[in-house]
Coordinates of C-alpha atoms in Angstrom, one line a residue:
M1 CA 100.1 157.9 118.9
L2 CA 97.7 157.6 122.0
S3 CA 96.7 153.7 122.5
F4 CA 94.4 151.8 124.8
S5 CA 94.4 148.3 127.1
S6 CA 90.8 147.6 127.9
I7 CA 90.9 145.1 130.9
I8 CA 87.5 143.1 131.5
P9 CA 87.5 140.8 134.6
V10 CA 85.1 137.8 134.5
H11 CA 84.1 135.5 137.4
N12 CA 80.9 133.0 136.2
R13 CA 79.3 135.3 134.0
S14 CA 79.1 133.5 130.9
G15 CA 75.6 134.9 130.5
L16 CA 76.2 138.9 130.1
V17 CA 80.2 138.8 129.1
V18 CA 79.4 138.4 125.5
P19 CA 78.0 141.9 124.9
T20 CA 80.5 143.3 127.1
I21 CA 83.5 142.1 125.0
T22 CA 81.6 142.9 121.8
S23 CA 81.2 146.5 122.9
A24 CA 84.9 146.8 123.5
L25 CA 85.7 145.0 120.1
A26 CA 83.1 147.3 118.5
Q27 CA 84.9 150.9 119.0
R28 CA 85.5 153.6 116.3
F29 CA 88.8 154.2 117.8
V30 CA 90.7 151.0 116.7
D31 CA 94.1 151.3 118.6
N32 CA 93.2 149.5 121.6
E33 CA 94.0 145.9 123.2
V34 CA 91.1 144.1 124.7
L35 CA 92.5 141.7 127.8
V36 CA 90.1 139.1 129.6
I37 CA 90.8 138.1 132.9
D38 CA 89.0 134.6 133.5
D39 CA 89.1 135.0 137.6
G40 CA 88.5 131.1 138.3
S41 CA 85.1 130.9 136.2
T42 CA 83.5 127.2 136.4
D43 CA 80.4 128.3 134.4
G44 CA 81.5 127.9 130.9
T45 CA 82.8 131.3 130.5
A46 CA 86.1 129.8 129.2
N47 CA 84.0 128.4 126.1
V48 CA 82.6 131.8 125.5
L49 CA 85.8 133.5 125.8
A50 CA 87.3 130.9 123.2
Q51 CA 84.7 132.1 120.6
F52 CA 86.5 135.4 120.0
G53 CA 89.5 134.1 119.1
N54 CA 92.7 136.1 118.7
R55 CA 90.4 139.4 118.8
I56 CA 91.1 139.5 122.5
R57 CA 93.8 138.5 124.9
V58 CA 92.7 135.6 127.8
F59 CA 94.4 135.3 130.8
R60 CA 93.3 133.0 133.5
Q61 CA 93.8 132.6 137.3
E62 CA 92.7 131.0 140.5
N63 CA 89.9 133.3 141.8
G64 CA 91.0 136.1 143.6
G65 CA 88.6 138.7 143.1
P66 CA 88.3 141.4 140.9
G67 CA 91.0 143.7 142.3
A68 CA 93.4 140.9 141.7
A69 CA 92.2 140.0 138.1
R70 CA 92.4 143.5 137.0
N71 CA 96.0 144.2 138.5
L72 CA 96.8 140.3 136.4
G73 CA 95.5 142.5 133.4
I74 CA 97.5 146.0 134.0
E75 CA 100.8 143.6 134.2
H76 CA 99.9 142.3 130.7
A77 CA 98.8 145.5 129.5
G78 CA 100.6 147.4 126.6
G79 CA 98.6 150.6 126.2
E80 CA 99.6 154.2 127.3
Y81 CA 96.2 154.2 129.0
I82 CA 93.9 151.7 130.4
A83 CA 90.1 151.5 130.3
F84 CA 88.3 149.3 132.7
L85 CA 84.9 147.8 131.9
D86 CA 83.1 145.4 134.3
S87 CA 81.6 142.0 132.6
D88 CA 78.1 143.2 133.3
D89 CA 78.7 146.9 131.7
V90 CA 79.0 148.1 128.2
W91 CA 80.6 150.5 126.0
F92 CA 79.3 152.9 123.2
P93 CA 81.1 152.5 119.7
W94 CA 81.9 156.3 120.4
T95 CA 83.3 155.7 124.2
L96 CA 87.6 155.3 123.4
E97 CA 86.8 158.4 120.8
V98 CA 85.8 160.6 123.3
Y99 CA 88.3 159.5 125.8
R100 CA 91.0 159.9 123.2
S101 CA 90.1 163.5 122.4
Q102 CA 89.9 164.8 125.9
I103 CA 93.1 163.1 126.8
E104 CA 94.8 165.0 124.1
K105 CA 93.1 168.1 124.7
H106 CA 94.0 168.0 128.3
D107 CA 97.5 167.3 128.2
K108 CA 97.4 163.5 129.3
P109 CA 95.9 163.9 132.6
A110 CA 96.7 161.1 134.9
I111 CA 92.7 160.1 135.4
V112 CA 89.7 160.4 133.1
I113 CA 86.2 159.6 134.5
G114 CA 83.5 158.6 132.1
K115 CA 79.7 159.0 132.6
P116 CA 77.4 156.0 133.0
S117 CA 73.9 155.3 131.5
L118 CA 72.1 153.0 133.8
F119 CA 70.1 150.4 132.3
Q120 CA 68.4 146.7 133.1
D121 CA 67.3 146.0 129.4
A122 CA 69.7 146.9 125.9
N123 CA 66.6 148.9 124.5
E124 CA 67.4 151.6 127.4
L125 CA 70.8 152.5 126.2
P126 CA 71.2 155.5 123.4
T127 CA 72.2 154.5 120.1
E128 CA 73.4 158.2 119.0
F129 CA 76.2 160.7 120.0
S130 CA 75.8 164.0 118.2
G131 CA 80.0 164.8 118.0
A132 CA 82.8 166.4 120.1
D133 CA 81.0 169.5 120.2
S134 CA 78.3 168.6 122.6
T135 CA 81.5 167.0 124.8
A136 CA 81.2 168.5 128.3
V137 CA 83.8 168.0 131.1
N138 CA 85.0 169.1 134.6
V139 CA 88.6 169.8 135.0
F140 CA 90.4 169.5 138.2
S141 CA 94.2 169.8 139.1
D142 CA 94.0 165.9 141.0
Y143 CA 91.0 163.9 142.2
L144 CA 91.5 165.2 145.6
A145 CA 90.4 168.8 144.7
S146 CA 87.5 167.5 142.9
G147 CA 85.5 167.8 146.1
D148 CA 82.6 165.4 147.7
Q149 CA 80.5 165.1 144.7
W150 CA 79.8 161.8 142.9
R151 CA 82.4 162.3 140.4
W152 CA 82.5 158.6 139.2
F153 CA 80.4 155.3 139.1
G154 CA 82.2 152.1 139.6
V155 CA 85.3 150.8 137.9
S156 CA 84.1 151.0 134.3
S157 CA 84.3 155.0 134.7
F158 CA 88.0 154.8 134.7
V159 CA 90.8 155.7 132.4
I160 CA 94.0 155.9 134.2
R161 CA 97.3 156.5 132.6
R162 CA 99.3 153.3 132.9
D163 CA 102.4 154.3 134.5
V164 CA 100.8 156.1 137.5
L165 CA 98.7 152.9 137.9
Q166 CA 102.1 150.8 138.2
Q167 CA 103.2 153.5 140.6
V168 CA 100.8 152.9 143.2
G169 CA 100.3 149.1 142.8
G170 CA 97.2 149.0 141.0
F171 CA 94.0 147.6 143.0
T172 CA 94.2 146.3 146.6
K173 CA 94.1 142.6 147.2
E174 CA 91.6 142.9 149.7
R175 CA 88.2 141.4 148.7
V176 CA 86.1 144.7 149.0
N177 CA 83.5 146.4 147.1
A178 CA 85.4 149.8 147.8
E179 CA 88.6 148.7 145.9
D180 CA 87.7 151.5 143.4
A181 CA 87.5 154.1 145.9
D182 CA 90.9 153.2 147.6
L183 CA 92.5 152.9 144.5
M184 CA 91.2 156.8 143.6
L185 CA 92.5 158.1 147.0
R186 CA 95.7 156.2 146.6
L187 CA 95.9 158.3 142.8
G188 CA 94.4 161.4 144.8
T189 CA 97.5 163.7 144.1
A190 CA 98.3 162.1 140.7
P191 CA 98.1 165.2 138.5
G192 CA 95.0 165.8 136.0
F193 CA 91.9 164.7 137.0
V194 CA 88.9 165.1 134.2
Q195 CA 85.5 164.2 134.7
I196 CA 83.4 164.0 131.5
T197 CA 79.8 165.0 132.0
N198 CA 78.3 164.5 128.5
P199 CA 78.0 162.4 126.5
V200 CA 77.3 159.0 128.5
T201 CA 80.6 156.7 127.9
F202 CA 79.4 153.1 129.4
G203 CA 76.1 151.6 130.1
Y204 CA 75.9 150.4 133.9
R205 CA 73.6 147.3 134.1
R206 CA 71.5 147.2 137.1
H207 CA 70.8 143.4 138.0
A208 CA 70.5 141.1 141.4
D209 CA 73.6 139.7 140.6
S210 CA 75.8 142.8 140.8
A211 CA 78.8 143.2 143.0
M212 CA 77.4 146.0 144.5
A213 CA 74.2 144.2 145.8
N214 CA 76.5 142.3 148.8
L215 CA 76.0 144.4 151.5
D216 CA 78.9 143.0 153.5
R217 CA 81.7 143.5 151.0
T218 CA 80.7 147.1 151.0
Y219 CA 80.5 147.7 154.6
A220 CA 84.2 145.9 154.8
G221 CA 85.1 148.1 151.7
V222 CA 84.2 151.3 153.7
R223 CA 86.1 150.1 156.7
H224 CA 88.9 149.5 154.6
L225 CA 88.8 153.5 153.5
I226 CA 88.6 154.4 157.3
G227 CA 91.4 152.5 158.3
S228 CA 93.7 153.1 155.5
E229 CA 93.1 156.8 156.2
R230 CA 93.6 156.3 160.2
R231 CA 97.0 154.6 158.9
S232 CA 98.1 157.4 156.7
Q233 CA 98.1 155.4 153.6
Y234 CA 96.7 157.7 151.2
P235 CA 99.1 160.7 149.8
G236 CA 98.9 164.4 150.3
G237 CA 100.1 164.3 154.3
T238 CA 98.2 166.4 157.0
N239 CA 97.6 169.5 154.4
R240 CA 95.4 167.6 152.4
S241 CA 93.7 165.1 155.3
K242 CA 90.6 167.4 155.0
E243 CA 90.1 166.9 151.4
R244 CA 90.4 162.9 152.0
T245 CA 88.0 162.5 154.6
R246 CA 85.6 164.4 152.9
I247 CA 85.6 161.9 150.1
I248 CA 85.5 159.1 152.6
T249 CA 82.4 160.4 154.5
R250 CA 80.8 160.6 151.1
H251 CA 81.1 156.7 150.9
V252 CA 80.0 156.4 154.8
R253 CA 76.6 157.9 154.9
P254 CA 74.7 155.9 152.1
V255 CA 76.4 152.8 153.6
S256 CA 75.5 153.7 157.3
L257 CA 71.8 154.4 156.4
E258 CA 71.4 151.4 154.2
L259 CA 72.9 149.0 157.0
L260 CA 70.3 150.3 159.4
S261 CA 67.6 149.7 156.8
Q262 CA 68.7 146.3 156.7
S263 CA 68.9 146.1 160.5
Q264 CA 72.6 145.9 160.7
R265 CA 72.5 148.3 163.4
R266 CA 76.4 147.1 165.0
D267 CA 77.8 147.9 161.6
A268 CA 76.0 151.3 161.1
W269 CA 77.2 152.8 164.5
Y270 CA 80.5 151.6 163.7
L271 CA 81.1 153.9 160.8
F272 CA 78.8 156.4 162.3
R273 CA 81.2 156.7 165.2
S274 CA 84.5 155.9 163.4
T275 CA 83.8 159.3 161.5
L276 CA 82.1 161.2 163.9
G277 CA 84.9 163.9 164.2
W278 CA 85.2 163.7 160.2
H279 CA 81.4 164.8 160.1
F280 CA 81.7 167.7 162.7
R281 CA 84.5 169.0 160.8
E282 CA 82.5 169.1 157.4
R283 CA 79.4 170.8 159.2
R284 CA 77.0 167.3 158.2
W285 CA 74.6 168.5 160.7
R286 CA 71.7 167.0 158.8
Y287 CA 73.5 163.3 159.0
L288 CA 74.7 164.0 162.5
A289 CA 71.3 164.8 163.8
S290 CA 69.1 162.3 161.5
F291 CA 71.4 159.1 162.2
P292 CA 70.4 158.6 165.6
V293 CA 67.2 159.2 165.3
L294 CA 66.7 156.7 162.3
A295 CA 68.8 154.4 164.2
A296 CA 66.5 154.8 167.2
R297 CA 63.4 154.5 164.9
H298 CA 64.6 151.2 163.4
W299 CA 65.5 149.9 167.1
I300 CA 61.9 150.4 168.1
T301 CA 60.5 148.7 165.1
F302 CA 62.7 145.8 165.7
M303 CA 61.9 145.3 169.3
R304 CA 58.3 145.8 168.5
S305 CA 58.6 143.1 166.1
G306 CA 59.7 140.7 168.3
G307 CA 63.0 141.3 168.3
M308 CA 65.8 138.6 168.6
S309 CA 64.8 135.2 170.7
G310 CA 66.3 135.5 174.2
A311 CA 65.2 139.0 174.5
A312 CA 68.2 140.2 172.7
H313 CA 68.4 144.0 172.8
R314 CA 70.6 146.7 170.7
R315 CA 71.6 149.9 172.0
D316 CA 73.4 152.9 170.7
G317 CA 74.8 150.6 168.1
M318 CA 76.4 148.2 171.3
Q319 CA 74.9 144.8 171.2
M320 CA 73.3 144.0 174.7
L321 CA 71.6 140.9 175.4
T322 CA 69.2 139.7 178.6
T323 CA 69.0 135.9 179.3
T324 CA 66.7 133.7 181.4
P325 CA 68.7 132.8 184.5
V326 CA 70.8 129.5 184.2
T327 CA 68.8 126.7 186.0
P328 CA 70.5 123.0 187.0
S329 CA 68.6 121.7 184.5
A330 CA 69.4 124.4 181.6
P331 CA 71.6 123.8 179.1
I332 CA 75.6 125.2 179.5
L333 CA 75.5 128.8 177.9
L334 CA 78.8 129.8 176.1
N335 CA 79.4 133.5 174.8
V336 CA 81.0 133.7 171.2
P337 CA 82.9 136.3 169.8
R338 CA 82.2 138.3 166.5
A339 CA 85.9 139.2 165.1
G340 CA 86.0 142.6 163.0
C341 CA 84.9 145.2 164.7
V342 CA 86.9 147.7 166.8
G343 CA 86.2 149.1 170.4
I344 CA 84.3 151.9 171.9
Q345 CA 85.9 155.2 169.8
T346 CA 86.0 158.5 171.7
V347 CA 86.2 161.5 169.8
K348 CA 89.4 163.5 170.0
P349 CA 89.1 166.5 172.2
R350 CA 87.8 169.7 170.3
S351 CA 86.5 172.6 172.1
A352 CA 83.3 172.7 169.9
L353 CA 82.5 169.1 170.9
A354 CA 83.3 169.4 175.0
G355 CA 79.7 168.8 175.3
H356 CA 79.3 165.6 173.2
R357 CA 82.8 163.9 174.5
L358 CA 81.5 164.3 178.1
S359 CA 78.3 162.8 177.5
L360 CA 80.0 160.0 175.3
Q361 CA 82.3 159.1 178.0
Y362 CA 79.5 158.8 180.7
R363 CA 77.5 156.8 178.3
N364 CA 80.3 154.4 177.6
F365 CA 81.3 154.3 181.5
K366 CA 77.5 153.1 182.3
F367 CA 77.8 150.4 179.4
H368 CA 81.1 148.9 181.1
V369 CA 79.4 148.6 184.3
R370 CA 76.5 146.8 182.4
E371 CA 78.9 144.8 180.9
F372 CA 81.5 143.9 183.2
G373 CA 80.5 145.4 186.7
L374 CA 81.3 148.4 188.8
R375 CA 85.2 147.0 189.4
T376 CA 86.1 146.3 185.8
A377 CA 84.3 149.7 184.7
L378 CA 86.5 151.8 186.9
Q379 CA 89.8 150.2 185.6
I380 CA 88.9 150.6 182.3
V381 CA 88.5 154.5 183.1
Y382 CA 91.6 155.0 185.1
Q383 CA 94.0 152.9 182.9
R384 CA 92.7 154.7 179.9
R385 CA 93.1 158.3 181.5
K386 CA 96.4 157.1 182.4
G387 CA 97.2 156.7 178.7
R388 CA 98.1 152.8 179.1
R389 CA 97.8 150.8 175.8
L390 CA 97.6 147.6 177.6
L391 CA 95.1 147.4 180.0
A392 CA 95.0 144.9 182.9
L393 CA 91.5 144.0 183.9
D394 CA 89.7 141.9 186.5
I395 CA 86.7 140.3 184.4
P396 CA 83.7 138.6 186.5
Q397 CA 84.0 134.8 185.7
V398 CA 87.7 134.8 184.9
R399 CA 90.1 133.8 187.8
T400 CA 93.1 135.8 186.2
K401 CA 93.9 138.9 184.9
V402 CA 92.9 140.1 181.4
Y403 CA 95.1 142.0 179.2
C404 CA 93.4 144.2 176.4
R405 CA 95.2 146.6 173.9
T406 CA 93.5 149.8 173.1
N407 CA 94.9 150.5 169.5
G408 CA 92.9 147.9 167.9
S409 CA 89.9 145.5 167.9
D410 CA 91.0 143.6 171.2
F411 CA 88.1 145.5 173.4
Y412 CA 85.6 144.6 170.9
A413 CA 86.4 140.9 171.1
L414 CA 86.7 141.0 175.2
R415 CA 83.1 142.7 175.2
Q416 CA 81.4 140.0 173.0
V417 CA 83.4 137.1 174.7
L418 CA 83.5 137.9 178.5
C419 CA 80.9 140.3 179.3
Q420 CA 78.2 139.5 181.5
H421 CA 75.6 139.5 178.8
G422 CA 76.7 138.3 175.1
I423 CA 75.9 136.6 172.2
Q424 CA 74.7 133.0 173.4
F425 CA 73.9 129.3 172.4
P426 CA 73.4 126.3 174.3
L427 CA 75.7 123.5 174.2
H428 CA 74.5 120.0 175.8
F429 CA 77.6 118.1 176.7
E430 CA 80.5 119.1 178.4
P431 CA 83.8 118.8 176.0
S432 CA 86.8 116.8 176.7
L433 CA 89.2 118.1 173.9
I434 CA 88.3 121.9 172.8
V435 CA 90.1 123.2 170.0
D436 CA 90.2 126.9 169.1
A437 CA 91.4 127.8 165.7
G438 CA 91.8 131.3 165.3
A439 CA 92.3 132.0 168.6
N440 CA 93.6 135.7 168.3
V441 CA 94.6 136.8 171.6
G442 CA 93.1 134.4 174.1
Y443 CA 89.3 135.2 175.1
S444 CA 87.6 132.7 173.8
T445 CA 90.0 130.3 175.2
L446 CA 89.8 131.8 178.5
R447 CA 86.0 131.6 178.2
F448 CA 86.6 127.8 177.6
A449 CA 89.2 127.3 180.2
N450 CA 86.8 129.0 182.8
L451 CA 83.5 127.3 181.8
W452 CA 85.1 123.9 181.7
P453 CA 88.0 123.5 183.8
K454 CA 88.9 120.0 183.3
S455 CA 88.7 120.6 179.6
R456 CA 91.9 120.2 177.5
I457 CA 92.2 123.1 175.2
I458 CA 94.7 123.4 172.1
A459 CA 94.6 126.9 170.7
I460 CA 96.1 127.8 167.4
E461 CA 97.0 131.4 166.2
P462 CA 99.2 132.3 163.4
E463 CA 100.3 136.1 164.4
A464 CA 103.1 136.5 166.8
A465 CA 101.7 139.5 168.6
N466 CA 98.5 138.0 169.1
C467 CA 100.4 134.9 170.2
E468 CA 102.1 136.8 172.8
L469 CA 99.6 138.5 174.5
F470 CA 97.8 135.2 174.1
R471 CA 100.4 133.7 176.4
R472 CA 100.2 136.6 178.9
N473 CA 96.4 135.9 179.1
C474 CA 96.4 132.1 179.2
N475 CA 99.8 131.6 181.1
D476 CA 98.2 130.1 184.3
Y477 CA 96.0 127.7 182.8
Q478 CA 97.8 124.5 182.6
N479 CA 95.0 122.6 180.4
V480 CA 95.7 125.4 177.5
T481 CA 98.4 124.5 174.5
L482 CA 99.0 127.4 172.2
L483 CA 100.6 126.2 168.9
Q484 CA 101.7 129.3 166.5
G485 CA 100.7 128.3 163.3
A486 CA 97.5 127.7 161.3
V487 CA 95.0 124.8 160.7
W488 CA 95.2 123.8 157.2
P489 CA 94.2 120.7 154.9
T490 CA 97.7 119.5 154.5
R491 CA 101.3 120.2 155.8
T492 CA 102.9 122.7 153.9
R493 CA 104.5 126.2 154.1
L494 CA 102.1 129.1 155.0
Q495 CA 102.2 132.9 155.1
I496 CA 99.7 135.8 156.2
S497 CA 98.6 137.1 153.1
N498 CA 97.4 140.3 154.1
P499 CA 100.2 141.4 157.3
T500 CA 99.0 144.9 157.3
A501 CA 95.3 144.2 158.2
D502 CA 93.8 144.6 161.8
S503 CA 95.1 142.0 164.3
W504 CA 91.6 140.2 164.0
S505 CA 91.4 139.7 160.1
F506 CA 95.1 137.9 159.0
R507 CA 94.3 135.9 156.1
I508 CA 96.5 132.6 155.4
A509 CA 97.9 131.3 152.1
E510 CA 100.3 128.8 151.0
A511 CA 103.5 130.6 151.0
A512 CA 105.4 131.1 147.5
A513 CA 109.0 129.6 147.0
Q514 CA 110.8 132.7 148.2
A515 CA 108.6 133.5 150.9
G516 CA 110.1 135.4 154.0
P517 CA 108.5 134.3 157.4
V518 CA 106.4 131.1 157.4
I519 CA 104.1 129.7 159.3
C520 CA 103.6 126.0 160.3
A521 CA 100.5 123.9 158.9
Y522 CA 98.7 121.9 161.5
T523 CA 96.2 119.0 160.1
I524 CA 93.4 117.7 162.1
E525 CA 95.2 114.9 162.6
D526 CA 98.5 116.5 163.8
I527 CA 96.3 118.4 166.4
L528 CA 94.7 115.1 167.8
A529 CA 98.2 113.6 167.9
I530 CA 99.3 116.4 170.1
A531 CA 96.5 116.4 172.4
G532 CA 96.6 112.6 172.6
F533 CA 92.8 112.4 172.2
P534 CA 90.8 110.4 169.6
R535 CA 88.3 113.0 168.9
I536 CA 87.5 116.8 169.2
S537 CA 84.6 117.3 171.3
L538 CA 84.3 121.3 170.3
L539 CA 86.0 122.6 167.2
K540 CA 85.6 126.4 167.2
M541 CA 86.7 127.8 163.8
D542 CA 87.0 131.5 163.0
I543 CA 89.8 131.5 160.4
E544 CA 89.0 134.3 158.1
G545 CA 88.3 132.6 155.1
S546 CA 90.4 129.6 155.1
E547 CA 87.3 127.6 156.0
V548 CA 87.0 127.0 152.1
D549 CA 90.6 125.0 152.2
L550 CA 89.8 123.0 155.0
L551 CA 86.6 122.2 153.9
S552 CA 87.1 121.5 150.6
D553 CA 90.0 119.3 150.7
G554 CA 89.6 115.8 152.7
A555 CA 86.9 117.2 155.0
D556 CA 85.2 114.1 155.3
K557 CA 88.2 112.4 157.3
W558 CA 88.4 115.1 160.2
L559 CA 84.6 115.5 160.3
D560 CA 84.3 112.0 161.2
K561 CA 86.1 113.2 164.7
V562 CA 84.2 116.2 165.6
D563 CA 81.7 116.0 167.8
A564 CA 80.7 119.8 167.4
L565 CA 81.9 122.6 164.9
L566 CA 81.2 126.3 165.7
I567 CA 82.3 128.3 163.0
E568 CA 82.1 132.0 161.4
L569 CA 82.0 131.9 157.6
H570 CA 83.8 134.4 156.0
D571 CA 82.1 135.2 152.5
R572 CA 82.4 139.0 153.0
F573 CA 86.3 138.0 152.3
R574 CA 86.3 134.9 150.3
D575 CA 83.6 133.4 148.0
G576 CA 82.5 130.3 148.6
C577 CA 82.5 129.7 152.4
R578 CA 79.0 128.8 153.2
D579 CA 78.7 126.6 150.1
A580 CA 82.1 125.0 151.5
L581 CA 80.5 123.5 154.2
S582 CA 77.4 122.7 152.9
R583 CA 79.1 120.6 150.4
A584 CA 81.0 118.7 153.7
L585 CA 78.2 118.5 155.6
G586 CA 76.1 117.0 152.4
G587 CA 74.6 113.6 153.4
R588 CA 76.3 113.7 156.9
E589 CA 73.6 113.5 160.1
H590 CA 73.7 116.6 162.0
K591 CA 71.9 119.3 163.5
R592 CA 72.6 123.3 162.4
L593 CA 72.1 126.2 164.6
R594 CA 72.7 129.8 163.9
Y595 CA 74.0 132.2 166.7
G596 CA 75.1 135.5 166.0
D597 CA 77.6 135.4 163.2
Y598 CA 78.5 131.8 164.1
D599 CA 76.7 128.4 162.9
L600 CA 76.9 125.8 165.2
I601 CA 76.8 122.2 164.0
I602 CA 76.3 119.0 166.2
L603 CA 77.8 116.2 164.6
A604 CA 77.7 113.7 167.2
G605 CA 74.3 112.0 168.9
E606 CA 74.1 113.0 172.8
G607 CA 75.9 109.6 173.7
Q608 CA 78.7 110.0 171.3
C609 CA 79.1 113.8 172.9
A610 CA 78.8 112.6 176.7
S611 CA 81.4 109.4 175.8
T612 CA 84.3 111.7 174.4

């Protein structure tokens, strides 16, 4: 007989999860086990769950995000079908009964999709369903065949056969909002896709704490979809690529427009450029025409309202800044990269896009001239036309050749760190010891080494390919030392937890007992001992979420030895980064400034800075 396992992940929702669990237990169809995964809650959720006794099965884990929590539930599920329910949504008494009838009617399809009823107050929800005669469905051979219409509304829509879920490995471990879209694409060719259009089968609660309210995670999720498709990680091969990109662009359009409305123009333009060819293939003329117009309108509004201090401009989705010339009395200016985006994308040649392609190349060339000067712009164009995958460039203000891979995020980081205009902030002292934690391929280290040639620089980077290019970039700088490893609060074995990610976004975790290649962990005390200095003048930290670990475990000991901390916080990857920094700085005298994606915290007074 057909059976269900209902999986409810919960994190700090003690005030919402009770009606969710109650609705799962109140089903007319009784062959159903309810599994609740407590994803590291700290608000008393555990006590709430205990009130349900043995009517539910509770599993607990350290906070790993909803995808990891659902995967834990899948591991322990025993039902033939798994029905997902978010901790702020509810089912109706007839929900599983309707699912069961359609599963049996359509010969056990891989996926059944429910219909939502959006609500804020429980009084808005329906209380009756007339019966099976009024059930309406759309049936497709598989998900990819369902077209580009919205067929589901969040993970609470999903009822999936357990065996096909296990075949694809469950949800992605990336902490992104589009884990549901990624799962559906990985299940895209599983046979049997049924969409229920009547009755409603779950209530979707609208509230400010909804996960979808986090635009940064939504953007990261859509980027994950685009990257996975580029890397051919979804089933169906080239024969079904058009179906996949039709679905992905459906997710891209609303997110890119929302990013524009929130003045996140760079991220919006990245989504537009990355999917430009796909939108042309789908003949999405309205979107293709309206997006640049809306972007221009938002930019004009932004500039009329005063823009950013320092006369910061954004043009064509690429950040360009103009600054006041530096005078002898002005503070030193330091350019800082924003990791996480790729370089300029060139549309693949297509006869229908020849005019657009030529225009884009000309515009890119003008941009290169503005950013790096004519000589470097000509080098970029020439070497790319030669098909070189590693560019060797002469960058103004850098006395050595700078190397850049063309198949990743290197070019974007190069522009942000080493261009003639960039994200800037004042640093009022010349550092003696600089630690570059999360050095990537060395562009920020090059910037430091050329700004302050007498400073000692220790760079730390965990990934081998990045370290190889770092050594090529910084080999001629005798004041630079590279440590292949990661900054960590204790000496332990580490590993890269997402080895298939882009080169700028590798994240570190403690290695399992039987882990493969491990990474060396360096504490702040280790780094000071290697450098032979008592203090760190400038600690740049861009470590993709590991700042939570470093700032939460004995941070007082090493913060006392740091004069200035330059840190990018990664709450879009891992919850609690900004909170961890605030706790670490609590009660400590400091000056905190915000520059682009970075926080600059001055921890020492002027006299102490000068003496280091």
